[in-house]
Short mmCIF file of C-alpha atoms in Angstrom, two decimals:
data_model
loop_
_atom_site.label_atom_id
_atom_site.label_comp_id
_atom_site.label_asym_id
_atom_site.label_seq_id
_atom_site.Cartn_x
_atom_site.Cartn_y
_atom_site.Cartn_z
CA UNK A 10 20.20 0.60 6.22
CA UNK A 11 19.73 -2.20 3.67
CA UNK A 12 20.81 -0.94 0.23
CA UNK A 13 18.29 -0.72 -2.59
CA UNK A 14 18.45 -2.90 -5.68
CA UNK A 15 16.71 -1.95 -8.93
CA UNK A 16 14.82 -3.72 -11.72
CA UNK A 17 13.39 -2.28 -14.94
CA UNK A 18 9.78 -2.79 -15.95
CA UNK A 19 8.05 -1.35 -19.04
CA UNK A 20 7.48 2.03 -17.35
CA UNK A 21 9.65 2.18 -14.24
CA UNK A 22 13.00 1.47 -12.72
CA UNK A 23 11.73 0.05 -9.44
CA UNK A 24 13.96 0.20 -6.38
CA UNK A 25 13.48 -2.54 -3.80
CA UNK A 26 14.92 -3.97 -0.61
CA UNK A 27 15.63 -7.69 -0.48
CA UNK A 28 16.31 -10.32 2.16
CA UNK A 29 17.33 -13.96 1.71
CA UNK A 30 17.64 -13.81 -2.09
CA UNK A 31 18.39 -17.52 -2.54
CA UNK A 32 15.16 -18.81 -1.01
CA UNK A 33 12.71 -20.81 -3.12
CA UNK A 34 9.55 -19.19 -1.74
CA UNK A 35 9.03 -15.46 -2.23
CA UNK A 36 7.09 -12.70 -0.50
CA UNK A 37 6.52 -9.18 -1.80
CA UNK A 38 5.69 -6.61 0.91
CA UNK A 39 4.29 -3.29 -0.29
CA UNK A 40 4.29 -0.06 1.69
CA UNK A 41 1.51 2.47 1.96
CA UNK A 42 1.15 6.23 2.04
CA UNK A 43 2.85 8.08 3.60
CA UNK A 44 5.54 5.47 4.22
CA UNK A 45 8.45 3.62 2.65
CA UNK A 46 9.71 0.05 2.17
CA UNK A 47 11.70 0.38 5.42
CA UNK A 48 8.48 0.10 7.40
CA UNK A 49 8.34 -3.60 6.62
CA UNK A 50 11.88 -4.35 7.89
CA UNK A 51 11.00 -6.27 11.11
CA UNK A 52 8.37 -8.38 9.33
CA UNK A 53 10.68 -8.93 6.34
CA UNK A 54 13.51 -10.14 8.54
CA UNK A 55 11.27 -12.65 10.30
CA UNK A 56 9.80 -13.98 7.04
CA UNK A 57 13.32 -14.30 5.65
CA UNK A 58 14.29 -16.32 8.72
CA UNK A 59 11.31 -18.59 7.98
CA UNK A 60 12.68 -19.33 4.51
CA UNK A 61 11.19 -16.65 2.29
CA UNK A 62 12.93 -14.47 -0.25
CA UNK A 63 11.45 -11.11 0.75
CA UNK A 64 11.24 -8.11 -1.57
CA UNK A 65 9.96 -4.66 -0.57
CA UNK A 66 9.60 -2.35 -3.59
CA UNK A 67 9.26 1.42 -3.49
CA UNK A 68 6.00 2.37 -5.22
CA UNK A 69 5.96 4.78 -8.14
CA UNK A 70 6.83 8.27 -6.88
CA UNK A 71 8.61 6.97 -3.75
CA UNK A 72 12.25 6.58 -2.83
CA UNK A 73 14.67 5.73 -5.64
CA UNK A 74 11.95 4.38 -7.99
CA UNK A 75 11.89 6.41 -11.22
CA UNK A 76 9.83 6.69 -14.38
CA UNK A 77 11.80 5.69 -17.47
CA UNK A 78 10.17 8.28 -19.77
CA UNK A 79 9.81 11.94 -18.75
CA UNK A 80 6.61 12.06 -20.82
CA UNK A 81 4.83 9.31 -18.86
CA UNK A 82 1.93 10.81 -16.87
CA UNK A 83 2.70 10.83 -13.14
CA UNK A 84 -0.46 8.91 -12.39
CA UNK A 85 -1.18 7.58 -8.94
CA UNK A 86 -4.37 5.78 -9.89
CA UNK A 87 -5.00 2.49 -8.15
CA UNK A 88 -5.06 0.47 -11.38
CA UNK A 89 -1.55 1.72 -12.16
CA UNK A 90 -0.30 0.51 -8.78
CA UNK A 91 -1.71 -2.95 -9.46
CA UNK A 92 -0.15 -3.08 -12.93
CA UNK A 93 3.21 -1.89 -11.56
CA UNK A 94 3.20 -4.80 -9.13
CA UNK A 95 2.45 -7.33 -11.87
CA UNK A 96 5.28 -5.85 -13.94
CA UNK A 97 7.62 -6.12 -10.94
CA UNK A 98 6.70 -9.77 -10.37
CA UNK A 99 7.20 -10.53 -14.05
CA UNK A 100 10.54 -8.69 -14.29
CA UNK A 101 11.96 -10.71 -11.39
CA UNK A 102 10.46 -14.00 -12.55
CA UNK A 103 8.62 -14.59 -9.28
CA UNK A 104 6.19 -17.52 -9.22
CA UNK A 105 3.03 -16.88 -7.21
CA UNK A 106 4.59 -15.00 -4.30
CA UNK A 107 2.91 -14.15 -1.06
CA UNK A 108 1.66 -10.59 -1.51
CA UNK A 109 1.27 -8.43 1.59
CA UNK A 110 0.43 -4.76 1.41
CA UNK A 111 -0.36 -1.88 3.69
CA UNK A 112 -2.64 1.03 2.68
CA UNK A 113 -1.67 1.94 -0.92
CA UNK A 114 0.35 -1.27 -1.02
CA UNK A 115 -2.70 -3.30 -0.01
CA UNK A 116 -4.69 -1.73 -2.83
CA UNK A 117 -1.86 -2.50 -5.24
CA UNK A 118 -1.72 -6.14 -4.11
CA UNK A 119 -5.48 -6.65 -4.28
CA UNK A 120 -5.70 -4.99 -7.68
CA UNK A 121 -2.84 -7.11 -9.02
CA UNK A 122 -4.81 -10.19 -8.00
CA UNK A 123 -7.92 -8.72 -9.61
CA UNK A 124 -6.08 -8.14 -12.88
CA UNK A 125 -4.29 -11.50 -13.03
CA UNK A 126 -5.77 -14.68 -11.59
CA UNK A 127 -2.97 -16.68 -10.03
CA UNK A 128 -0.72 -13.67 -9.47
CA UNK A 129 -0.21 -14.64 -5.83
CA UNK A 130 -0.31 -17.76 -3.68
CA UNK A 131 -1.67 -15.80 -0.70
CA UNK A 132 -2.79 -12.22 -0.10
CA UNK A 133 -2.48 -10.16 3.09
CA UNK A 134 -4.17 -6.74 3.29
CA UNK A 135 -3.43 -4.27 6.10
CA UNK A 136 -5.54 -1.29 7.13
CA UNK A 137 -8.01 -1.11 4.25
CA UNK A 138 -11.38 -2.47 3.25
CA UNK A 139 -11.46 -4.15 -0.14
CA UNK A 140 -13.89 -3.01 -2.82
CA UNK A 141 -13.18 0.72 -2.70
CA UNK A 142 -11.96 1.45 -6.25
CA UNK A 143 -15.23 3.11 -7.28
CA UNK A 144 -15.48 6.93 -6.90
CA UNK A 145 -19.24 6.43 -6.35
CA UNK A 146 -18.73 4.10 -3.37
CA UNK A 147 -20.88 4.59 -0.30
CA UNK A 148 -18.90 6.59 2.25
CA UNK A 149 -20.33 6.89 5.78
CA UNK A 150 -20.00 10.36 7.29
CA UNK A 151 -17.54 9.32 10.03
CA UNK A 152 -15.20 7.96 7.36
CA UNK A 153 -15.70 11.05 5.20
CA UNK A 154 -14.52 13.07 8.19
CA UNK A 155 -11.45 10.84 8.52
CA UNK A 156 -10.70 11.49 4.85
CA UNK A 157 -10.31 15.24 5.39
CA UNK A 158 -6.82 15.00 3.86
CA UNK A 159 -8.31 13.60 0.61
CA UNK A 160 -10.53 16.67 0.27
CA UNK A 161 -7.74 19.00 1.42
CA UNK A 162 -5.43 17.73 -1.32
CA UNK A 163 -8.11 18.48 -3.90
CA UNK A 164 -7.71 22.20 -3.12
CA UNK A 165 -4.87 24.55 -4.13
CA UNK A 166 -3.91 25.00 -0.47
CA UNK A 167 -3.70 21.25 0.08
CA UNK A 168 -1.68 20.78 -3.07
CA UNK A 169 0.75 23.41 -1.84
CA UNK A 170 1.10 21.59 1.48
CA UNK A 171 2.02 18.39 -0.34
CA UNK A 172 4.52 20.12 -2.61
CA UNK A 173 6.08 22.52 -0.11
CA UNK A 174 5.83 20.81 3.27
CA UNK A 175 5.83 17.06 2.68
CA UNK A 176 7.39 16.29 6.06
CA UNK A 177 5.11 18.57 8.06
CA UNK A 178 1.98 17.29 6.33
CA UNK A 179 2.85 13.61 6.60
CA UNK A 180 4.15 13.93 10.15
CA UNK A 181 0.74 15.26 11.19
CA UNK A 182 -0.90 12.16 9.71
CA UNK A 183 1.51 9.83 11.53
CA UNK A 184 0.69 11.69 14.75
CA UNK A 185 -3.09 11.44 14.35
CA UNK A 186 -3.73 8.04 12.76
CA UNK A 187 -2.39 5.92 15.61
CA UNK A 188 -2.08 6.08 19.41
CA UNK A 189 0.67 8.44 20.54
CA UNK A 190 4.29 7.41 20.93
CA UNK A 191 4.42 4.62 18.36
CA UNK A 192 7.44 5.81 16.34
CA UNK A 193 10.84 7.39 16.86
CA UNK A 194 12.31 10.47 15.22
CA UNK A 195 14.74 8.24 13.34
CA UNK A 196 11.96 6.05 11.98
CA UNK A 197 10.01 9.00 10.62
CA UNK A 198 13.15 10.59 9.15
CA UNK A 199 14.02 7.36 7.36
CA UNK A 200 10.50 7.00 5.94
CA UNK A 201 10.37 10.66 4.89
CA UNK A 202 13.43 10.24 2.69
CA UNK A 203 11.11 8.38 0.31
CA UNK A 204 9.08 11.57 -0.13
CA UNK A 205 12.06 13.38 -1.67
CA UNK A 206 11.41 11.60 -4.96
CA UNK A 207 10.86 14.34 -7.60
CA UNK A 208 7.58 12.71 -8.69
CA UNK A 209 6.18 12.13 -5.19
CA UNK A 210 3.90 15.17 -5.00
CA UNK A 211 2.51 14.70 -8.50
CA UNK A 212 1.77 11.01 -7.95
CA UNK A 213 0.21 11.62 -4.53
CA UNK A 214 -2.02 14.45 -5.69
CA UNK A 215 -3.18 12.59 -8.75
CA UNK A 216 -3.88 9.44 -6.75
CA UNK A 217 -6.33 11.08 -4.38
CA UNK A 218 -7.90 13.34 -6.97
CA UNK A 219 -8.42 10.49 -9.42
CA UNK A 220 -9.80 8.26 -6.67
CA UNK A 221 -12.84 10.51 -6.32
CA UNK A 222 -13.24 11.41 -9.98
CA UNK A 223 -11.69 14.89 -9.74
CA UNK A 224 -9.07 14.13 -12.43
CA UNK A 225 -8.94 11.71 -15.38
CA UNK A 226 -6.66 8.73 -15.36
CA UNK A 227 -3.82 7.79 -17.66
CA UNK A 228 -5.40 6.23 -20.80
CA UNK A 229 -2.77 3.47 -20.56
CA UNK A 230 -4.69 2.09 -17.55
CA UNK A 231 -8.24 2.60 -18.81
CA UNK A 232 -8.78 -1.10 -19.52
CA UNK A 233 -7.31 -2.16 -16.17
CA UNK A 234 -9.41 0.42 -14.36
CA UNK A 235 -12.58 -0.86 -16.00
CA UNK A 236 -11.75 -4.42 -14.94
CA UNK A 237 -11.34 -3.28 -11.33
CA UNK A 238 -14.58 -1.31 -11.08
CA UNK A 239 -16.65 -2.78 -9.58
CA UNK A 240 -14.11 -4.72 -7.55
CA UNK A 241 -13.76 -8.29 -8.81
CA UNK A 242 -14.12 -11.32 -6.58
CA UNK A 243 -10.71 -12.76 -5.69
CA UNK A 244 -9.88 -16.47 -5.64
CA UNK A 245 -6.64 -16.13 -3.65
CA UNK A 246 -6.61 -17.04 0.09
CA UNK A 247 -6.75 -13.71 1.91
CA UNK A 248 -5.97 -12.39 5.38
CA UNK A 249 -7.08 -8.90 6.43
CA UNK A 250 -5.41 -7.25 9.42
CA UNK A 251 -6.83 -3.99 10.74
CA UNK A 252 -5.76 -1.94 13.72
CA UNK A 253 -8.56 -1.49 16.22
CA UNK A 254 -7.34 2.07 16.95
CA UNK A 255 -6.95 3.09 13.28
CA UNK A 256 -8.30 6.64 12.91
CA UNK A 257 -7.52 6.88 9.19
CA UNK A 258 -9.51 3.92 7.90
CA UNK A 259 -11.92 2.91 10.63
CA UNK A 260 -11.96 -0.85 11.36
CA UNK A 261 -15.57 -0.89 10.19
CA UNK A 262 -14.37 -0.20 6.64
CA UNK A 263 -13.01 -3.75 6.37
CA UNK A 264 -16.05 -5.46 7.90
CA UNK A 265 -18.48 -7.50 5.84
CA UNK A 266 -16.16 -8.11 2.90
CA UNK A 267 -16.00 -11.92 2.88
CA UNK A 268 -18.29 -12.14 -0.19
CA UNK A 269 -15.45 -10.68 -2.28
CA UNK A 270 -13.19 -13.69 -1.58
CA UNK A 271 -13.76 -17.22 -2.87
CA UNK A 272 -10.34 -18.67 -2.03
CA UNK A 273 -10.64 -18.53 1.76
CA UNK A 274 -10.88 -15.43 3.92
CA UNK A 275 -9.86 -14.40 7.42
CA UNK A 276 -10.03 -11.01 9.15
CA UNK A 277 -8.38 -10.03 12.43
CA UNK A 278 -8.55 -6.78 14.38
CA UNK A 279 -5.41 -5.89 16.34
CA UNK A 280 -6.50 -4.19 19.56
CA UNK A 281 -4.79 -0.92 20.42
CA UNK A 282 -3.01 -0.72 17.07
CA UNK A 283 -3.42 2.23 14.73
CA UNK A 284 -2.99 2.68 11.00
CA UNK A 285 0.54 1.22 10.67
CA UNK A 286 0.34 -2.34 12.10
CA UNK A 287 3.57 -3.56 10.50
CA UNK A 288 5.42 -0.76 12.30
CA UNK A 289 3.42 -0.59 15.52
CA UNK A 290 3.02 -4.32 16.15
CA UNK A 291 5.43 -6.20 13.83
CA UNK A 292 5.51 -9.30 16.02
CA UNK A 293 1.72 -9.61 16.03
CA UNK A 294 1.54 -9.00 12.29
CA UNK A 295 4.23 -11.57 11.54
CA UNK A 296 2.64 -14.13 13.84
CA UNK A 297 -0.74 -13.60 12.15
CA UNK A 298 0.81 -14.00 8.68
CA UNK A 299 2.71 -17.17 9.62
CA UNK A 300 -0.39 -18.68 11.21
CA UNK A 301 -2.39 -17.83 8.09
CA UNK A 302 0.23 -19.50 5.89
CA UNK A 303 0.32 -22.62 8.07
CA UNK A 304 -3.46 -22.80 8.52
CA UNK A 305 -5.15 -21.41 5.41
CA UNK A 306 -8.82 -20.52 5.77
CA UNK A 307 -11.45 -22.71 4.14
CA UNK A 308 -12.48 -21.71 0.65
CA UNK A 309 -15.70 -19.73 0.43
#
């Protein structure tokens, strides 16, 4: 396994994987929940071969990433994820990297671009629909059913499952969000190591509870949160990739979002792929990203 490096930001010591460190162009690939930076490995290796310095950080509460101050609230709010990414980019001195994120990582990447114009040269979002920071968002009943785990984690029993049976709980989600047989035992075991972080349960529970207004956020992110709700229009060229067989976030949740993007927008549905496209179909994902970089969409 590629060893982790670390960098300090104002609130975190962020662990990250890196490929091709001497390259002039950079790409930051952000994992989702429940996953780890290792899920990007095949895509990262291909982008590195194409001349990119590729960095895959572990989000707050995951893997070796740690809070610097024991008193810092273990917030998982979406604004915090966006600010963490901007801090990571600043700490490493990256200049307008390609930002690609899956699930939580996609929300972090989009929110970073919403907080700082010019934060990225290009943006790639996997498996989410943009514009979902607002707890009062419209949620169709089929998607509310898919979000059973959100509501479950808002209960004491769900919180106990997260704290006491992280592997069993997350394994069930891997098994039900994508067509069967898409991962190996070794791949899940490697990803699940990221859930051993002592802050993982607290960050996860707060993230989903805050997302629907069940818990307050960290006051440190109040201004950022206000800037992201409602979701701002983004000027960065953007590619959205969504698995056609995703049973976590239905493909319909990323439809009709082009009005949020003024810098050029493209959306592609990957047939037969579930919630983890970068793991299930890394060649298709990489090919789509490289084509997007070579042929940017027209500005809206």
